[in-house]
Short mmCIF file of C-alpha atoms in Angstrom, two decimals:
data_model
loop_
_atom_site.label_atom_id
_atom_site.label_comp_id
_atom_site.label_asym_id
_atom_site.label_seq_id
_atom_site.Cartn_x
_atom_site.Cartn_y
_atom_site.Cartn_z
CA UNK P 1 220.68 112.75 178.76
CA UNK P 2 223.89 114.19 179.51
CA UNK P 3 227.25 114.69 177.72
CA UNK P 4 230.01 112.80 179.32
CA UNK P 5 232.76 113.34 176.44
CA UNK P 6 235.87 115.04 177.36
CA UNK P 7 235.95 117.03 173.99
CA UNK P 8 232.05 118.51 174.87
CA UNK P 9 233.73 120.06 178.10
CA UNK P 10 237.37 120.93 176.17
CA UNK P 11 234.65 123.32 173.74
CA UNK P 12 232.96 124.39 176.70
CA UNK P 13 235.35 125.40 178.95
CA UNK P 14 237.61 126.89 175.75
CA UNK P 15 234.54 129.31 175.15
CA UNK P 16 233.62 129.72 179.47
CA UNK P 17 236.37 130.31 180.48
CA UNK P 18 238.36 133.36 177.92
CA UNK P 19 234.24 134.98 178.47
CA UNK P 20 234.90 134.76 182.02
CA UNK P 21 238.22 136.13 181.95
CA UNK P 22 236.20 139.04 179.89
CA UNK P 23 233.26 139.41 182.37
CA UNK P 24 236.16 139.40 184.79
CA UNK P 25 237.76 142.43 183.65
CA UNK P 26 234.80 144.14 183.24
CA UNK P 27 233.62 143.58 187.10
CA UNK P 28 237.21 144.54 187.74
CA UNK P 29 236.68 147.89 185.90
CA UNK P 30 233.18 147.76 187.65
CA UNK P 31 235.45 147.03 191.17
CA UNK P 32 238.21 149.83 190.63
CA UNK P 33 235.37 152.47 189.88
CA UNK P 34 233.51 151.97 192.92
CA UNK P 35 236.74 151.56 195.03
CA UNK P 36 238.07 154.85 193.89
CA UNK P 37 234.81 156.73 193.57
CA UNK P 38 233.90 155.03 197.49
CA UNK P 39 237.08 157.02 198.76
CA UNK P 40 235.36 160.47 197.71
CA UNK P 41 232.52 159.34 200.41
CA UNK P 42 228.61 158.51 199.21
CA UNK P 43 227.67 161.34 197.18
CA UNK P 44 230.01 160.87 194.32
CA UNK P 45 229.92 156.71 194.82
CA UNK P 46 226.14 157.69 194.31
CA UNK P 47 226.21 159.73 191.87
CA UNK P 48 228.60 157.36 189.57
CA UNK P 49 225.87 154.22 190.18
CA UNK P 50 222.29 156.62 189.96
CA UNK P 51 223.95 157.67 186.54
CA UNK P 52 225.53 154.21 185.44
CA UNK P 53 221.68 153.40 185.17
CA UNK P 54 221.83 154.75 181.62
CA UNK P 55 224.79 153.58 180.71
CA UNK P 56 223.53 149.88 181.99
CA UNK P 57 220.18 150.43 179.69
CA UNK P 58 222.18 151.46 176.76
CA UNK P 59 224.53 148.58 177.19
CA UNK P 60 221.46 145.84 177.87
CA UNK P 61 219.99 147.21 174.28
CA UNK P 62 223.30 146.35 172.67
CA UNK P 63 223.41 142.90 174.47
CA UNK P 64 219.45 142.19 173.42
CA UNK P 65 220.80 143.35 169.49
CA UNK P 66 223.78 141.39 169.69
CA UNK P 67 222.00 138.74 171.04
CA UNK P 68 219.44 138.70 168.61
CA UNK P 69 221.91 138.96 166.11
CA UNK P 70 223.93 136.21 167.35
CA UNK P 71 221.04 133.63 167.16
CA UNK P 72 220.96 134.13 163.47
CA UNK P 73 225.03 134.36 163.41
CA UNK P 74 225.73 130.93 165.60
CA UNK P 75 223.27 129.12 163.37
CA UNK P 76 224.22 130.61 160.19
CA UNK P 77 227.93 129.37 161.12
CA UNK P 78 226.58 125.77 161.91
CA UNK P 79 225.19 125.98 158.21
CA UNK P 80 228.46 127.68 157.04
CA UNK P 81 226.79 130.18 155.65
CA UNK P 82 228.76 132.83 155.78
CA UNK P 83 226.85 135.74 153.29
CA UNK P 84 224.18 134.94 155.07
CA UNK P 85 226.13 136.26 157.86
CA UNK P 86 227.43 139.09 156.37
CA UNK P 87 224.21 140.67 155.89
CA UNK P 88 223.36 140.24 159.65
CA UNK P 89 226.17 141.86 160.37
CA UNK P 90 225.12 144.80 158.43
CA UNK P 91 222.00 145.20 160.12
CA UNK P 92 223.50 144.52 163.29
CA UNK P 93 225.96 147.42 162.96
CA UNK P 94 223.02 149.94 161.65
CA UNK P 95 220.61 149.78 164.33
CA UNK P 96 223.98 149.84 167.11
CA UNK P 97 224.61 152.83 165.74
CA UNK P 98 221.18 154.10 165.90
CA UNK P 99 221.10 153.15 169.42
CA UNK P 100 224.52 154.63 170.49
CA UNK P 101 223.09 158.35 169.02
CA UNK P 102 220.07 158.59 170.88
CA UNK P 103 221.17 157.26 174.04
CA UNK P 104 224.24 160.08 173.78
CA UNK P 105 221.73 162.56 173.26
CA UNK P 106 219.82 161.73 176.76
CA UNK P 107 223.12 161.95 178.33
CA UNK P 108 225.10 164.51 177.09
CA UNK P 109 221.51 167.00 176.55
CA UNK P 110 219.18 165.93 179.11
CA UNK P 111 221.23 164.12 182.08
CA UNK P 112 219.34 166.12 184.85
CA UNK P 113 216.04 164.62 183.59
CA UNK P 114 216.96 161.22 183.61
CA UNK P 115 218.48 161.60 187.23
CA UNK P 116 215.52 163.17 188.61
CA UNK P 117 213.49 160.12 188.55
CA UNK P 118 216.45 158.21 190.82
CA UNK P 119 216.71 160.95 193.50
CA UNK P 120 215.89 164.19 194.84
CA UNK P 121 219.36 164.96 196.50
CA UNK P 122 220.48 167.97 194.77
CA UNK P 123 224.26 167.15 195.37
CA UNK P 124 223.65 163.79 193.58
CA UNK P 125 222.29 164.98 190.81
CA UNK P 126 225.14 167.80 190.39
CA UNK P 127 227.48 165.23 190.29
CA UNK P 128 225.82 162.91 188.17
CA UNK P 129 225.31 165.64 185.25
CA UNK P 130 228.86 166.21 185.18
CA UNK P 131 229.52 162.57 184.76
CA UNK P 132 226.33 161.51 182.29
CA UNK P 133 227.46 164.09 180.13
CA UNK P 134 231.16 163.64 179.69
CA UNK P 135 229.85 159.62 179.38
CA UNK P 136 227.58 159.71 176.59
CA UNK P 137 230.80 160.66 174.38
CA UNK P 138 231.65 156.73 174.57
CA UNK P 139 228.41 155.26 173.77
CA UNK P 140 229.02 155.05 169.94
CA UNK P 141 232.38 153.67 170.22
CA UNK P 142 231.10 151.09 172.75
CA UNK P 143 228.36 149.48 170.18
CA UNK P 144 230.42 148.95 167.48
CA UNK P 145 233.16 147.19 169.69
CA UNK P 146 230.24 145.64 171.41
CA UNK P 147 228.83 144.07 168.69
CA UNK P 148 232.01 143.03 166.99
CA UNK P 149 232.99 141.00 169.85
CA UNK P 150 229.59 139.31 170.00
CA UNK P 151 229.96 138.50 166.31
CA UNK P 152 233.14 136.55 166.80
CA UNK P 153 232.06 135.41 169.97
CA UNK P 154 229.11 133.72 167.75
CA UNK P 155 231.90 131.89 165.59
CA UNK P 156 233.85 130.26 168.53
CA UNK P 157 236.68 133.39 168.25
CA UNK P 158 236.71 134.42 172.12
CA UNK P 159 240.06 135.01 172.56
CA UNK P 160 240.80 138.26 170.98
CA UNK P 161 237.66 139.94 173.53
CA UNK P 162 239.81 138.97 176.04
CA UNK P 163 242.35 141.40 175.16
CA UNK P 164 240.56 143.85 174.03
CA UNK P 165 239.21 144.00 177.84
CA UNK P 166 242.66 143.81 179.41
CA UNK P 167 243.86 146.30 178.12
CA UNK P 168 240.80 148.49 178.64
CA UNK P 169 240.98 147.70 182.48
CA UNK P 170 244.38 149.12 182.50
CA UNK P 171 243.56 151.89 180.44
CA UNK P 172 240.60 152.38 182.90
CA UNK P 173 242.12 152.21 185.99
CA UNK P 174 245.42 154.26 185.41
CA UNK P 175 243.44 157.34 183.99
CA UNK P 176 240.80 156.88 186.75
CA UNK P 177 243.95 157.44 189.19
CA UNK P 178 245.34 160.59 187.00
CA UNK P 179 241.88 162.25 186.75
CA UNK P 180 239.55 161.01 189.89
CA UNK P 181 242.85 161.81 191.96
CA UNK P 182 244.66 164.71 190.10
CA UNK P 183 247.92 163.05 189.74
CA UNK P 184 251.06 163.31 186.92
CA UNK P 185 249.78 166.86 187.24
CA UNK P 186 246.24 166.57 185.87
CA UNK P 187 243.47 168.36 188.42
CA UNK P 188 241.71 166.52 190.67
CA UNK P 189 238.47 165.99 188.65
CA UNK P 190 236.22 163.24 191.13
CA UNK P 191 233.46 161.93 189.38
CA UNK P 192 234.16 163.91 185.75
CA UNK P 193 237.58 162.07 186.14
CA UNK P 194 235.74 158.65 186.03
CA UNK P 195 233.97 159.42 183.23
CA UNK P 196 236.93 160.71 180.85
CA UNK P 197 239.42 157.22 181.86
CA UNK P 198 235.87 155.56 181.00
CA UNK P 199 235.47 157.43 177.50
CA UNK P 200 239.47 156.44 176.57
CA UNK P 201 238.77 153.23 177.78
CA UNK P 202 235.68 153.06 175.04
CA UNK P 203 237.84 154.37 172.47
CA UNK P 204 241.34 152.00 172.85
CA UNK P 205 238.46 149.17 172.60
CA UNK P 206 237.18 150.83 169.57
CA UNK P 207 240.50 151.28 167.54
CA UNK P 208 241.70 147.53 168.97
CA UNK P 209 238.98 146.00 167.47
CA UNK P 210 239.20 147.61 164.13
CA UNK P 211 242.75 146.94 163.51
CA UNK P 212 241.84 143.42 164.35
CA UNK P 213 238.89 143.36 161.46
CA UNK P 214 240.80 144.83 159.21
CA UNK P 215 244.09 143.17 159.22
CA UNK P 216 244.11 139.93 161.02
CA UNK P 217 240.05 138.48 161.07
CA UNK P 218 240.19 135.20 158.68
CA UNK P 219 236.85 133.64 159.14
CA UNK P 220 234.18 136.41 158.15
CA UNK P 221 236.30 138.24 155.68
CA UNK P 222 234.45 141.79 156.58
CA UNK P 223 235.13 144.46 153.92
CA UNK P 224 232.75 147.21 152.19
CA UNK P 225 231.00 144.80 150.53
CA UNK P 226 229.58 143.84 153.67
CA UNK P 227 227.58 146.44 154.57
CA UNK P 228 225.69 146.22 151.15
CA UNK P 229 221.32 146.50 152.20
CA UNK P 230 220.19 143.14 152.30
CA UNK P 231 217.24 141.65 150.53
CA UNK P 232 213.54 142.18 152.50
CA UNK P 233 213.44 138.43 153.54
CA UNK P 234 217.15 138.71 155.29
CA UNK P 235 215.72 142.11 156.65
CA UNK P 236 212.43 140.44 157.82
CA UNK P 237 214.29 137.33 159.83
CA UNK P 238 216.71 140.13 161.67
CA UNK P 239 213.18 141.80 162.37
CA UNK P 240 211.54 139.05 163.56
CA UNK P 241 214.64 136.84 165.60
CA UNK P 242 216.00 140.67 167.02
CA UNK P 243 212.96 142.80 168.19
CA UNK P 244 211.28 140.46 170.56
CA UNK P 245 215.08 140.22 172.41
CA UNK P 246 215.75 143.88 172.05
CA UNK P 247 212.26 144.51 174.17
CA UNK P 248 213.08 141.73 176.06
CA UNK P 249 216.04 143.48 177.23
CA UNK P 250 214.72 146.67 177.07
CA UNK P 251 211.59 146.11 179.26
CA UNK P 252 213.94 144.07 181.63
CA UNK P 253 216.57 146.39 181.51
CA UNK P 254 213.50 149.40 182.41
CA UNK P 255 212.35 147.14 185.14
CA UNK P 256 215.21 147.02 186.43
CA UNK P 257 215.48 150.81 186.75
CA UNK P 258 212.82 150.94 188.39
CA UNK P 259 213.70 148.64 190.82
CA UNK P 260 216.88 150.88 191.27
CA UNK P 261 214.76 153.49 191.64
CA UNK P 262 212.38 152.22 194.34
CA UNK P 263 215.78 151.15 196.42
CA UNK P 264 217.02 155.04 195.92
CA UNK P 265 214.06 156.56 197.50
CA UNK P 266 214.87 154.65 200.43
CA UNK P 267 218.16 156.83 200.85
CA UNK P 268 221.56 157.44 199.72
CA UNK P 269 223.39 155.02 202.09
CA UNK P 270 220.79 152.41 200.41
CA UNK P 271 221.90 153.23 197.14
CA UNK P 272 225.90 152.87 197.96
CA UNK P 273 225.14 149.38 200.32
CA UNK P 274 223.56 148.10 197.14
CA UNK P 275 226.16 149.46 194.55
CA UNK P 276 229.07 147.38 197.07
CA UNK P 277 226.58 144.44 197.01
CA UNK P 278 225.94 144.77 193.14
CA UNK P 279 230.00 144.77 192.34
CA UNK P 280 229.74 141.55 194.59
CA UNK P 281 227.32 140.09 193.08
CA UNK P 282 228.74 140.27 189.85
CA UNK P 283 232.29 139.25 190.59
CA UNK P 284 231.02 135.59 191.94
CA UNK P 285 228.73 134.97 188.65
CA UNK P 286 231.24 135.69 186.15
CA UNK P 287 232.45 131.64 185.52
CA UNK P 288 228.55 131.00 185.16
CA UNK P 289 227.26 133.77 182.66
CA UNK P 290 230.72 132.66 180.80
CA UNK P 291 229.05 129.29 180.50
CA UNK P 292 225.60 131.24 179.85
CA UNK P 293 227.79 132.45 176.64
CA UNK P 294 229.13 129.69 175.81
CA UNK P 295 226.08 127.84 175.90
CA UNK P 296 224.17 130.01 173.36
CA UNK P 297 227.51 129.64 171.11
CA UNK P 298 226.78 125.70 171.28
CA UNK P 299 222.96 125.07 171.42
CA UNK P 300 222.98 127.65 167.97
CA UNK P 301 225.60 125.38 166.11
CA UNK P 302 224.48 122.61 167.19
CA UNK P 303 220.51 123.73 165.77
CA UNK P 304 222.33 125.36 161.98
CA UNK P 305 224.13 121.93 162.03
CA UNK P 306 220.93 120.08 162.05
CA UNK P 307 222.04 117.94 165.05
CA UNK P 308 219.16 117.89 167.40
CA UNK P 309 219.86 115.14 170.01
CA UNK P 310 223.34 116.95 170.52
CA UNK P 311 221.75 120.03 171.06
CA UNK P 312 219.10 118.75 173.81
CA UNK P 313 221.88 117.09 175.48
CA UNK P 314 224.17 120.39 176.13
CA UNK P 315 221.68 122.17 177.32
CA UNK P 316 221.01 119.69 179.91
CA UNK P 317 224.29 119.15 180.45
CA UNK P 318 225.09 123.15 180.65
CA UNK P 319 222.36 123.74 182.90
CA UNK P 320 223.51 121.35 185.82
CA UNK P 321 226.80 122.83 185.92
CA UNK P 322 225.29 126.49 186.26
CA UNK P 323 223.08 125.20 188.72
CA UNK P 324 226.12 123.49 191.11
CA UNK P 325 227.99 126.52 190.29
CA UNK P 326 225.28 129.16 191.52
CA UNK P 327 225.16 126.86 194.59
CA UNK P 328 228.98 127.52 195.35
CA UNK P 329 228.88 131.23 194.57
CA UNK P 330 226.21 131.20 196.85
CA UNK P 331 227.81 130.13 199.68
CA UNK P 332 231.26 132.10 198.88
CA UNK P 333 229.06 135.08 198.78
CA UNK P 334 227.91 134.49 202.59
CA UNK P 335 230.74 134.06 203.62
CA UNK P 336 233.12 136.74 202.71
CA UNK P 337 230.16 139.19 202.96
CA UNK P 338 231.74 140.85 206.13
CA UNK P 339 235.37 140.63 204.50
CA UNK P 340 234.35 142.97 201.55
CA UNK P 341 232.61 145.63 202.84
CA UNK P 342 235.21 146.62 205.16
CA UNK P 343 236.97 148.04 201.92
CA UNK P 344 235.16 150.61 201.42
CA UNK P 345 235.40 154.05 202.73
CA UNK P 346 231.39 154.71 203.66
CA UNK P 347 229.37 154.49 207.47
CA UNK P 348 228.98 151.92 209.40
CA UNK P 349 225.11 151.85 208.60
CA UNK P 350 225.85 151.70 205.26
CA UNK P 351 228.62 148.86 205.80
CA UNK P 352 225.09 146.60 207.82
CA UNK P 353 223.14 147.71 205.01
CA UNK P 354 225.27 145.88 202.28
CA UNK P 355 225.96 143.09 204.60
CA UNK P 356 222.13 142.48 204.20
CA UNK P 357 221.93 142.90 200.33
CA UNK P 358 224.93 140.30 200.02
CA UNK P 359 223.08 137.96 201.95
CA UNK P 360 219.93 137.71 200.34
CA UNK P 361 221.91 137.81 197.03
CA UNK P 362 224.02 135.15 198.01
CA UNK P 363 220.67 132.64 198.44
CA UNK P 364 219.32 134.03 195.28
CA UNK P 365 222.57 133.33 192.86
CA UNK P 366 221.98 130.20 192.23
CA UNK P 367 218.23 130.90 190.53
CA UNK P 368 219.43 134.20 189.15
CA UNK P 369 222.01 132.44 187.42
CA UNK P 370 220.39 129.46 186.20
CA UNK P 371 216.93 131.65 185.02
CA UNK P 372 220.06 133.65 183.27
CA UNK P 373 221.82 130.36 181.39
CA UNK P 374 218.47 128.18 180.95
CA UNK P 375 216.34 131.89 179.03
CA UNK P 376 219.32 133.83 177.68
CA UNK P 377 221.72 131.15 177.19
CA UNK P 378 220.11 128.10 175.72
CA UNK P 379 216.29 129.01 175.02
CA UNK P 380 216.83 132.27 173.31
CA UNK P 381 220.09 130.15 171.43
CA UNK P 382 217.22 127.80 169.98
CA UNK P 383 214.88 130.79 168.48
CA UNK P 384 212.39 130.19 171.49
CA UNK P 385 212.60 134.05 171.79
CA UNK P 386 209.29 134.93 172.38
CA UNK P 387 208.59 132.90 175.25
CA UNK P 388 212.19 133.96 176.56
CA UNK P 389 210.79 137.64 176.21
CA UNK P 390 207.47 136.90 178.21
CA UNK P 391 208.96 134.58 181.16
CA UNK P 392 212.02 137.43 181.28
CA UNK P 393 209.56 140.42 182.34
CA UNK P 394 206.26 138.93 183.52
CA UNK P 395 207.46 138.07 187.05
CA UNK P 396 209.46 141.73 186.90
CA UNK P 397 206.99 144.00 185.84
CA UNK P 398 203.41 141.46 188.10
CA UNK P 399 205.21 140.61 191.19
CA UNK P 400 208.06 142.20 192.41
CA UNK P 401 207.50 145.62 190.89
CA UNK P 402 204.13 146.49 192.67
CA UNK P 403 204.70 143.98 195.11
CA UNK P 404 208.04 145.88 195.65
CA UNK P 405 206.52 149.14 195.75
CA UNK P 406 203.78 148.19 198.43
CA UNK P 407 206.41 146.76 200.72
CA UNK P 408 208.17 149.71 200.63
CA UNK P 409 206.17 153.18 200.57
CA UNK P 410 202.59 151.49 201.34
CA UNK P 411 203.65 148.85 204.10
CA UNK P 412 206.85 150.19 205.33
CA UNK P 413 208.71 146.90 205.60
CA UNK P 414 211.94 146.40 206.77
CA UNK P 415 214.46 146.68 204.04
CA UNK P 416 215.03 143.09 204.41
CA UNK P 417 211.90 142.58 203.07
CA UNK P 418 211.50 145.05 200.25
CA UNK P 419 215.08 143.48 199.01
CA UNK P 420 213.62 140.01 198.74
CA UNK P 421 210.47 141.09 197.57
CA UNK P 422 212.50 142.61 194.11
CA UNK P 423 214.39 139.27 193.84
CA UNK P 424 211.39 137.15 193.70
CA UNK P 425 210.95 137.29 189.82
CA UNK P 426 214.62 135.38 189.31
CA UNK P 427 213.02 132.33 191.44
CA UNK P 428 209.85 132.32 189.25
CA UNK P 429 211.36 132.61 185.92
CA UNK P 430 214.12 129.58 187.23
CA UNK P 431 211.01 127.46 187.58
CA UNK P 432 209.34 128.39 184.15
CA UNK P 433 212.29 128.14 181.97
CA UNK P 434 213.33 125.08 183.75
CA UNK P 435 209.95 123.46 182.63
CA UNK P 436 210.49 125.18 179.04
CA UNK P 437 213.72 123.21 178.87
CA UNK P 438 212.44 120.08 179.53
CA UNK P 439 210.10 120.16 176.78
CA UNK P 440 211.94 120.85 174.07
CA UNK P 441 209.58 122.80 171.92
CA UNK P 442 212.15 125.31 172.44
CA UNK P 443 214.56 123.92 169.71
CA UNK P 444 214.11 125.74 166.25
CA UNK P 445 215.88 126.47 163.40
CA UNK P 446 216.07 129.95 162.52
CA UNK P 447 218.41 129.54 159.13
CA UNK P 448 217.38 129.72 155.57
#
């Protein structure tokens, strides 16, 4: 049932481990932000996560198009198809696009609305209008890099992402040092100072990735004649392989706002314990969802190649090594728990708050992680995306949504509670997909 062959775990860990390096940087940038935004105190550290909400929806809707798009992509590339491919691709960049413009528009026109719904802390939402705004410039630049990476990422080219991200962290963390800080001369600009080393962060990404496209990308061959309108059947597979993952991510993505939402009304020093406990969080996944990657990059080829029996076989293979690897996070994450948050610049309240968050994180890793790799990674990878879309929100928007918001403003439950209450759905979803997996109905080929 399992793959014991060196060369399955020489792909795997070629693909896992340049994504990780990439999810990496990105937690780093993640890191830095809330390190240098912490040292301005709570309000601005709140401010910068409240706000990031948007930013987080916009990039989920990218992931759920690119991810979409990349089902069709990783097959088409077992197949060798590569016209097919191209006319993904155009589709894929047209509705990014789309998306990038009328998320900017909430941002840069309406960023007081959208914060109002986090918190009623006039100071927060000050602060948060001056970064949404400034913010929203990147957006467009974002998708397009965004989805470019994910298309190479769907041919086994990981390497050049990697890159791309180091030198955005850089990028990021030096202007975030000029601007937040006022150094080299610049004015001390806080929170607006974050967003601008953000929006030149976006934009190096942007021109890296071009230049790569144009002058050194061999496989795909993109030029003008790859944006041609492709025939209603091409049109109709993108339709019907991307929507139900864009709303899967989209509904998640909202859920998951809310969530945010119901921990905000529970006060500011909530809201910064849980953005430490987030950046946490994040930095002890990052080898697994680069398996989670890799993993949809192998159970796709595997389907376009026609090669079913080797496609059952990495998934089960994939999915023990998340699931021994959530374990250890797990248990790092308990551990260094009290290490971390002395780091940070906020009370000593806040300091026990995030001490609690880290801990019931660090027991629920190891189903968060696997519901992640067995729905996202390997289901959704073998066109099962319907069910993906249904076992990804159910549990969200049934149980720990209401249940969440009963413990919390009906029952008046310790915050320990309310926090494990929100989690619940990444336990359920573990056990459904799990189940899913073992079936194997999952497995179908999405190619022409």
């Amino acid at each position: 049932m399992f793959i014991l062959d060196k060369s399955f775990f020489k792909l795997l860990l070629g693909m896992a481990i340049p994504l990780t390096l990439q999810n990496l940087i990105n937690v780093g940038v993640g890191i830095m932000d809330t390190l240098m935004l912490g040292q301005l105190g709570e309000i601005p550290l709140s401010a910068a996560a409240l706000s990031n909400q948007l930013t987080f929806m916009f990039m989920v809707m990218n992931w759920g198009l690119a991810g979409g798009a990349g089902i069709l992509i990783s097959q088409y590339w077992g197949k060798q198809d590569v016209v097919a491919i191209h006319k993904v691709i155009a589709m894929m960049y047209a509705t990014s696009v789309a998306f990038s413009l009328i998320f900017g528009m909430v941002a840069t026109l309406m960023p007081n609305v959208f914060l109002s719904i986090f918190t009623d802390d006039v100071q927060v939402i000050a602060e948060g209008i001056l970064y949404l705004r400034i913010l929203g410039i990147g957006y467009i630049f974002y998708s397009i890099t965004s989805c470019t990476l994910t298309m190479l990422r769907s041919i086994k080219n990981v390497k050049i992402a990697t890159y791309v991200y180091l030198v955005s962290l850089f990028i990021n963390v030096f202007f975030n040092w000029v601007f937040i800080f006022g150094n080299l001369g610049a004015p001390s600009l806080g929170v607006q100072g974050a967003a601008i080393s953000t929006v030149i962060a976006r934009i190096t990404e942007f021109c890296i990735v071009i230049v790569y496209i144009i002058f050194f990308e061999k496989e795909l061959k993109i030029g003008k004649d790859t944006f041609k309108v492709p025939e209603k059947v091409m049109r109709g597979d993108f339709i019907k392989t991307c929507t139900p993952v864009i709303l899967n991510e989209f509904m998640w993505t909202l859920g998951t706002i809310v969530v945010t939402a119901i921990i905000s009304r529970l006060g500011t020093d909530v809201v910064a314990a849980n953005s430490i406990a987030n950046v946490v969080n994040q930095f002890l996944t990052v080898f697994i969802y680069g398996l989670s990657g890799a993993a949809s990059v192998i159970i796709g080829n595997s389907i376009g190649e026609g090669d079913y029996d080797k496609t059952k076989r990495s998934a089960a293979t994939i999915a023990l090594c998340v699931g021994v690897s959530g374990v250890i996070s797990g248990i790092i994450a308990y551990n260094i728990r009290g290490f971390v948050v002395q780091f940070y610049n906020v009370e000593e309240a806040t300091k026990q708050i995030a001490m609690m968050i880290i801990g019931i994180n660090s027991f629920v890793i190891v189903f968060q992680t696997l519901a992640n790799t067995i729905n996202v990674g390997i289901l959704r990878a073998g066109g099962d995306v319907k069910f993906v879309l249904v076992n990804d929100i159910i549990f969200m928007w049934i149980v720990a949504i209401p249940l969440g918001i009963v413990a919390a403003f009906v029952l008046n439950l310790n915050l320990i509670y309310v926090f494990i209450i929100v989690r619940l759905d990444e336990i359920l979803k573990m056990l459904v997909g799990g189940y899913r997996l073992l079936s194997w109905k999952w497995i179908n080929n999405v190619t022409r």
